[in-house]
Amino acid sequence: MLELLKAVAIGLATLLPLANPLTTVALLMGLSRGMSEQERDRQARKAAIYVFVIMATAYYAGQVVMNVFGISITGLRIAGGLIVAFIGFRMLFPQQKLDETPEVERRSEELRQHRTDDIAFIPLAMPSTAGPGTIALIISTAAAVRDERPYADWVMHVAPPLVFLLASAILLLCLRSAGTIMRVLGNSGVEAFSRLMGFLLVCIGVQFVINGVYEVAGDVVALLRSAGA
């Protein structure tokens, strides 16, 4: 049991800095204005479920899927970085939202519900929480753990889903607090905080792209050196 607790603690300590639930809270605050508290809670629950599914899929089948489609970790980083940067730009320079126009205000709750369905998976679950960095970490860790086998077999079977479940629970708790944060900050505070987080997301996305391009450049240089030798 002590070995299991150690494996779970190490897994959470490694995973949470990349998953960064607070960034997802900022996204929810920026994208859920006009939603009722019940709708935000529904999105929080769905996002937590999606995060668990994404993490578990990445651990158990990520490498297989990437090999089948010929996707590299570098490609994953660059694509995810572009998505994160695009979302950040939209938060930094917001346009008039569809739900803020008089026409849509008169429409039924079904249209509002349809709009909220889109934010649980993208961007709350992916790429904000279970983004390219998180997926890449999980896939690489899964490969290393299966090769090195640092724990007993039963620990290696129990620890990964437990880590993903706890990470999803932490995300859910953070997202459920978003309503309280919005009430404390008010609309102007949320607007300012949303723009600030948008700028940070642009920086994060650009850094993902830079890391991916740097890896590509390193591979090209290594290839040229091997060809010259």
PDB file of N, CA and C in Angstrom, residues 159-224:
ATOM      1  N   ALA A 159      -2.270   2.196 -10.005  1.00  0.00           N
ATOM      2  CA  ALA A 159      -1.835   3.585  -9.829  1.00  0.00           C
ATOM      3  C   ALA A 159      -2.257   4.514 -10.980  1.00  0.00           C
ATOM      4  N   PRO A 160      -2.050   4.152 -12.258  1.00  0.00           N
ATOM      5  CA  PRO A 160      -2.384   5.108 -13.325  1.00  0.00           C
ATOM      6  C   PRO A 160      -3.839   5.568 -13.325  1.00  0.00           C
ATOM      7  N   PRO A 161      -4.841   4.657 -13.324  1.00  0.00           N
ATOM      8  CA  PRO A 161      -6.216   5.180 -13.295  1.00  0.00           C
ATOM      9  C   PRO A 161      -6.537   5.963 -12.032  1.00  0.00           C
ATOM     10  N   LEU A 162      -5.900   5.604 -10.903  1.00  0.00           N
ATOM     11  CA  LEU A 162      -6.129   6.353  -9.676  1.00  0.00           C
ATOM     12  C   LEU A 162      -5.566   7.773  -9.782  1.00  0.00           C
ATOM     13  N   VAL A 163      -4.392   7.899 -10.393  1.00  0.00           N
ATOM     14  CA  VAL A 163      -3.804   9.226 -10.607  1.00  0.00           C
ATOM     15  C   VAL A 163      -4.709  10.065 -11.501  1.00  0.00           C
ATOM     16  N   PHE A 164      -5.196   9.480 -12.584  1.00  0.00           N
ATOM     17  CA  PHE A 164      -6.057  10.221 -13.506  1.00  0.00           C
ATOM     18  C   PHE A 164      -7.376  10.597 -12.836  1.00  0.00           C
ATOM     19  N   LEU A 165      -7.908   9.701 -12.001  1.00  0.00           N
ATOM     20  CA  LEU A 165      -9.155   9.992 -11.297  1.00  0.00           C
ATOM     21  C   LEU A 165      -8.968  11.142 -10.313  1.00  0.00           C
ATOM     22  N   LEU A 166      -7.878  11.136  -9.567  1.00  0.00           N
ATOM     23  CA  LEU A 166      -7.617  12.215  -8.616  1.00  0.00           C
ATOM     24  C   LEU A 166      -7.369  13.534  -9.330  1.00  0.00           C
ATOM     25  N   ALA A 167      -6.643  13.500 -10.440  1.00  0.00           N
ATOM     26  CA  ALA A 167      -6.412  14.726 -11.208  1.00  0.00           C
ATOM     27  C   ALA A 167      -7.730  15.300 -11.727  1.00  0.00           C
ATOM     28  N   SER A 168      -8.617  14.428 -12.186  1.00  0.00           N
ATOM     29  CA  SER A 168      -9.929  14.889 -12.673  1.00  0.00           C
ATOM     30  C   SER A 168     -10.762  15.452 -11.531  1.00  0.00           C
ATOM     31  N   ALA A 169     -10.675  14.828 -10.336  1.00  0.00           N
ATOM     32  CA  ALA A 169     -11.417  15.321  -9.176  1.00  0.00           C
ATOM     33  C   ALA A 169     -10.911  16.693  -8.751  1.00  0.00           C
ATOM     34  N   ILE A 170      -9.600  16.884  -8.796  1.00  0.00           N
ATOM     35  CA  ILE A 170      -9.029  18.193  -8.462  1.00  0.00           C
ATOM     36  C   ILE A 170      -9.505  19.247  -9.453  1.00  0.00           C
ATOM     37  N   LEU A 171      -9.518  18.890 -10.740  1.00  0.00           N
ATOM     38  CA  LEU A 171     -10.024  19.819 -11.754  1.00  0.00           C
ATOM     39  C   LEU A 171     -11.479  20.174 -11.486  1.00  0.00           C
ATOM     40  N   LEU A 172     -12.290  19.173 -11.155  1.00  0.00           N
ATOM     41  CA  LEU A 172     -13.709  19.419 -10.886  1.00  0.00           C
ATOM     42  C   LEU A 172     -13.891  20.373  -9.716  1.00  0.00           C
ATOM     43  N   LEU A 173     -13.132  20.169  -8.651  1.00  0.00           N
ATOM     44  CA  LEU A 173     -13.228  21.074  -7.499  1.00  0.00           C
ATOM     45  C   LEU A 173     -12.846  22.500  -7.879  1.00  0.00           C
ATOM     46  N   CYS A 174     -11.802  22.635  -8.686  1.00  0.00           N
ATOM     47  CA  CYS A 174     -11.379  23.971  -9.117  1.00  0.00           C
ATOM     48  C   CYS A 174     -12.442  24.637  -9.974  1.00  0.00           C
ATOM     49  N   LEU A 175     -13.003  23.876 -10.912  1.00  0.00           N
ATOM     50  CA  LEU A 175     -14.009  24.454 -11.802  1.00  0.00           C
ATOM     51  C   LEU A 175     -15.295  24.795 -11.059  1.00  0.00           C
ATOM     52  N   ARG A 176     -15.649  23.990 -10.054  1.00  0.00           N
ATOM     53  CA  ARG A 176     -16.855  24.282  -9.286  1.00  0.00           C
ATOM     54  C   ARG A 176     -16.719  25.576  -8.491  1.00  0.00           C
ATOM     55  N   SER A 177     -15.481  25.985  -8.242  1.00  0.00           N
ATOM     56  CA  SER A 177     -15.258  27.244  -7.519  1.00  0.00           C
ATOM     57  C   SER A 177     -15.270  28.451  -8.445  1.00  0.00           C
ATOM     58  N   ALA A 178     -15.381  28.226  -9.765  1.00  0.00           N
ATOM     59  CA  ALA A 178     -15.333  29.340 -10.713  1.00  0.00           C
ATOM     60  C   ALA A 178     -16.486  30.312 -10.491  1.00  0.00           C
ATOM     61  N   GLY A 179     -17.676  29.793 -10.153  1.00  0.00           N
ATOM     62  CA  GLY A 179     -18.814  30.665  -9.910  1.00  0.00           C
ATOM     63  C   GLY A 179     -18.569  31.609  -8.746  1.00  0.00           C
ATOM     64  N   THR A 180     -17.990  31.091  -7.672  1.00  0.00           N
ATOM     65  CA  THR A 180     -17.661  31.934  -6.525  1.00  0.00           C
ATOM     66  C   THR A 180     -16.652  33.004  -6.912  1.00  0.00           C
ATOM     67  N   ILE A 181     -15.655  32.607  -7.691  1.00  0.00           N
ATOM     68  CA  ILE A 181     -14.645  33.567  -8.130  1.00  0.00           C
ATOM     69  C   ILE A 181     -15.279  34.669  -8.975  1.00  0.00           C
ATOM     70  N   MET A 182     -16.215  34.279  -9.848  1.00  0.00           N
ATOM     71  CA  MET A 182     -16.874  35.271 -10.698  1.00  0.00           C
ATOM     72  C   MET A 182     -17.704  36.241  -9.869  1.00  0.00           C
ATOM     73  N   ARG A 183     -18.364  35.731  -8.829  1.00  0.00           N
ATOM     74  CA  ARG A 183     -19.153  36.629  -7.984  1.00  0.00           C
ATOM     75  C   ARG A 183     -18.262  37.604  -7.225  1.00  0.00           C
ATOM     76  N   VAL A 184     -17.095  37.152  -6.808  1.00  0.00           N
ATOM     77  CA  VAL A 184     -16.185  38.012  -6.059  1.00  0.00           C
ATOM     78  C   VAL A 184     -15.585  39.081  -6.964  1.00  0.00           C
ATOM     79  N   LEU A 185     -15.160  38.682  -8.175  1.00  0.00           N
ATOM     80  CA  LEU A 185     -14.488  39.628  -9.065  1.00  0.00           C
ATOM     81  C   LEU A 185     -15.453  40.574  -9.765  1.00  0.00           C
ATOM     82  N   GLY A 186     -16.668  40.100 -10.084  1.00  0.00           N
ATOM     83  CA  GLY A 186     -17.595  40.904 -10.858  1.00  0.00           C
ATOM     84  C   GLY A 186     -17.263  40.836 -12.346  1.00  0.00           C
ATOM     85  N   ASN A 187     -18.120  41.424 -13.167  1.00  0.00           N
ATOM     86  CA  ASN A 187     -17.943  41.350 -14.620  1.00  0.00           C
ATOM     87  C   ASN A 187     -16.660  42.029 -15.081  1.00  0.00           C
ATOM     88  N   SER A 188     -16.362  43.212 -14.536  1.00  0.00           N
ATOM     89  CA  SER A 188     -15.155  43.922 -14.960  1.00  0.00           C
ATOM     90  C   SER A 188     -13.905  43.166 -14.530  1.00  0.00           C
ATOM     91  N   GLY A 189     -13.928  42.591 -13.346  1.00  0.00           N
ATOM     92  CA  GLY A 189     -12.783  41.818 -12.889  1.00  0.00           C
ATOM     93  C   GLY A 189     -12.568  40.581 -13.723  1.00  0.00           C
ATOM     94  N   VAL A 190     -13.661  39.906 -14.064  1.00  0.00           N
ATOM     95  CA  VAL A 190     -13.559  38.716 -14.917  1.00  0.00           C
ATOM     96  C   VAL A 190     -13.023  39.087 -16.290  1.00  0.00           C
ATOM     97  N   GLU A 191     -13.484  40.233 -16.830  1.00  0.00           N
ATOM     98  CA  GLU A 191     -13.004  40.682 -18.142  1.00  0.00           C
ATOM     99  C   GLU A 191     -11.502  40.936 -18.114  1.00  0.00           C
ATOM    100  N   ALA A 192     -11.040  41.631 -17.071  1.00  0.00           N
ATOM    101  CA  ALA A 192      -9.612  41.918 -16.964  1.00  0.00           C
ATOM    102  C   ALA A 192      -8.807  40.636 -16.768  1.00  0.00           C
ATOM    103  N   PHE A 193      -9.305  39.759 -15.912  1.00  0.00           N
ATOM    104  CA  PHE A 193      -8.602  38.502 -15.653  1.00  0.00           C
ATOM    105  C   PHE A 193      -8.594  37.633 -16.896  1.00  0.00           C
ATOM    106  N   SER A 194      -9.689  37.634 -17.648  1.00  0.00           N
ATOM    107  CA  SER A 194      -9.765  36.843 -18.871  1.00  0.00           C
ATOM    108  C   SER A 194      -8.744  37.315 -19.898  1.00  0.00           C
ATOM    109  N   ARG A 195      -8.592  38.636 -20.035  1.00  0.00           N
ATOM    110  CA  ARG A 195      -7.606  39.164 -20.979  1.00  0.00           C
ATOM    111  C   ARG A 195      -6.180  38.837 -20.526  1.00  0.00           C
ATOM    112  N   LEU A 196      -5.945  38.925 -19.233  1.00  0.00           N
ATOM    113  CA  LEU A 196      -4.621  38.571 -18.716  1.00  0.00           C
ATOM    114  C   LEU A 196      -4.302  37.110 -18.994  1.00  0.00           C
ATOM    115  N   MET A 197      -5.256  36.220 -18.717  1.00  0.00           N
ATOM    116  CA  MET A 197      -5.029  34.805 -18.970  1.00  0.00           C
ATOM    117  C   MET A 197      -4.931  34.514 -20.467  1.00  0.00           C
ATOM    118  N   GLY A 198      -5.645  35.315 -21.286  1.00  0.00           N
ATOM    119  CA  GLY A 198      -5.507  35.160 -22.726  1.00  0.00           C
ATOM    120  C   GLY A 198      -4.085  35.439 -23.180  1.00  0.00           C
ATOM    121  N   PHE A 199      -3.491  36.503 -22.620  1.00  0.00           N
ATOM    122  CA  PHE A 199      -2.098  36.808 -22.950  1.00  0.00           C
ATOM    123  C   PHE A 199      -1.168  35.672 -22.519  1.00  0.00           C
ATOM    124  N   LEU A 200      -1.406  35.145 -21.322  1.00  0.00           N
ATOM    125  CA  LEU A 200      -0.570  34.041 -20.846  1.00  0.00           C
ATOM    126  C   LEU A 200      -0.748  32.800 -21.723  1.00  0.00           C
ATOM    127  N   LEU A 201      -1.967  32.546 -22.166  1.00  0.00           N
ATOM    128  CA  LEU A 201      -2.202  31.393 -23.035  1.00  0.00           C
ATOM    129  C   LEU A 201      -1.509  31.568 -24.384  1.00  0.00           C
ATOM    130  N   VAL A 202      -1.508  32.797 -24.907  1.00  0.00           N
ATOM    131  CA  VAL A 202      -0.766  33.041 -26.148  1.00  0.00           C
ATOM    132  C   VAL A 202       0.712  32.716 -25.941  1.00  0.00           C
ATOM    133  N   CYS A 203       1.263  33.167 -24.822  1.00  0.00           N
ATOM    134  CA  CYS A 203       2.675  32.889 -24.524  1.00  0.00           C
ATOM    135  C   CYS A 203       2.923  31.393 -24.402  1.00  0.00           C
ATOM    136  N   ILE A 204       2.019  30.688 -23.719  1.00  0.00           N
ATOM    137  CA  ILE A 204       2.177  29.242 -23.550  1.00  0.00           C
ATOM    138  C   ILE A 204       2.108  28.545 -24.901  1.00  0.00           C
ATOM    139  N   GLY A 205       1.124  28.937 -25.728  1.00  0.00           N
ATOM    140  CA  GLY A 205       0.995  28.310 -27.039  1.00  0.00           C
ATOM    141  C   GLY A 205       2.204  28.554 -27.924  1.00  0.00           C
ATOM    142  N   VAL A 206       2.707  29.793 -27.923  1.00  0.00           N
ATOM    143  CA  VAL A 206       3.900  30.095 -28.717  1.00  0.00           C
ATOM    144  C   VAL A 206       5.100  29.293 -28.219  1.00  0.00           C
ATOM    145  N   GLN A 207       5.201  29.133 -26.892  1.00  0.00           N
ATOM    146  CA  GLN A 207       6.312  28.361 -26.348  1.00  0.00           C
ATOM    147  C   GLN A 207       6.225  26.896 -26.759  1.00  0.00           C
ATOM    148  N   PHE A 208       5.000  26.347 -26.803  1.00  0.00           N
ATOM    149  CA  PHE A 208       4.812  24.984 -27.301  1.00  0.00           C
ATOM    150  C   PHE A 208       5.328  24.865 -28.738  1.00  0.00           C
ATOM    151  N   VAL A 209       4.950  25.847 -29.566  1.00  0.00           N
ATOM    152  CA  VAL A 209       5.380  25.818 -30.967  1.00  0.00           C
ATOM    153  C   VAL A 209       6.897  25.937 -31.060  1.00  0.00           C
ATOM    154  N   ILE A 210       7.475  26.842 -30.268  1.00  0.00           N
ATOM    155  CA  ILE A 210       8.929  27.010 -30.283  1.00  0.00           C
ATOM    156  C   ILE A 210       9.619  25.707 -29.893  1.00  0.00           C
ATOM    157  N   ASN A 211       9.111  25.049 -28.850  1.00  0.00           N
ATOM    158  CA  ASN A 211       9.705  23.780 -28.426  1.00  0.00           C
ATOM    159  C   ASN A 211       9.623  22.735 -29.534  1.00  0.00           C
ATOM    160  N   GLY A 212       8.458  22.699 -30.210  1.00  0.00           N
ATOM    161  CA  GLY A 212       8.307  21.741 -31.291  1.00  0.00           C
ATOM    162  C   GLY A 212       9.242  22.024 -32.455  1.00  0.00           C
ATOM    163  N   VAL A 213       9.345  23.310 -32.839  1.00  0.00           N
ATOM    164  CA  VAL A 213      10.245  23.690 -33.936  1.00  0.00           C
ATOM    165  C   VAL A 213      11.698  23.410 -33.557  1.00  0.00           C
ATOM    166  N   TYR A 214      12.032  23.669 -32.293  1.00  0.00           N
ATOM    167  CA  TYR A 214      13.392  23.394 -31.816  1.00  0.00           C
ATOM    168  C   TYR A 214      13.716  21.904 -31.922  1.00  0.00           C
ATOM    169  N   GLU A 215      12.752  21.060 -31.587  1.00  0.00           N
ATOM    170  CA  GLU A 215      12.965  19.624 -31.705  1.00  0.00           C
ATOM    171  C   GLU A 215      13.139  19.216 -33.164  1.00  0.00           C
ATOM    172  N   VAL A 216      12.341  19.818 -34.048  1.00  0.00           N
ATOM    173  CA  VAL A 216      12.481  19.518 -35.474  1.00  0.00           C
ATOM    174  C   VAL A 216      13.854  19.950 -35.977  1.00  0.00           C
ATOM    175  N   ALA A 217      14.286  21.147 -35.573  1.00  0.00           N
ATOM    176  CA  ALA A 217      15.599  21.641 -35.997  1.00  0.00           C
ATOM    177  C   ALA A 217      16.708  20.727 -35.476  1.00  0.00           C
ATOM    178  N   GLY A 218      16.559  20.250 -34.231  1.00  0.00           N
ATOM    179  CA  GLY A 218      17.556  19.334 -33.687  1.00  0.00           C
ATOM    180  C   GLY A 218      17.618  18.036 -34.466  1.00  0.00           C
ATOM    181  N   ASP A 219      16.451  17.525 -34.863  1.00  0.00           N
ATOM    182  CA  ASP A 219      16.431  16.291 -35.662  1.00  0.00           C
ATOM    183  C   ASP A 219      17.083  16.505 -37.021  1.00  0.00           C
ATOM    184  N   VAL A 220      16.816  17.679 -37.633  1.00  0.00           N
ATOM    185  CA  VAL A 220      17.408  17.978 -38.943  1.00  0.00           C
ATOM    186  C   VAL A 220      18.921  18.082 -38.830  1.00  0.00           C
ATOM    187  N   VAL A 221      19.403  18.761 -37.795  1.00  0.00           N
ATOM    188  CA  VAL A 221      20.845  18.897 -37.605  1.00  0.00           C
ATOM    189  C   VAL A 221      21.488  17.530 -37.375  1.00  0.00           C
ATOM    190  N   ALA A 222      20.860  16.699 -36.563  1.00  0.00           N
ATOM    191  CA  ALA A 222      21.400  15.364 -36.322  1.00  0.00           C
ATOM    192  C   ALA A 222      21.414  14.537 -37.596  1.00  0.00           C
ATOM    193  N   LEU A 223      20.404  14.690 -38.418  1.00  0.00           N
ATOM    194  CA  LEU A 223      20.338  13.956 -39.699  1.00  0.00           C
ATOM    195  C   LEU A 223      21.453  14.413 -40.638  1.00  0.00           C
ATOM    196  N   LEU A 224      21.670  15.735 -40.709  1.00  0.00           N
ATOM    197  CA  LEU A 224      22.707  16.265 -41.574  1.00  0.00           C
ATOM    198  C   LEU A 224      24.102  15.814 -41.102  1.00  0.00           C
TER     199      LEU A 224
END
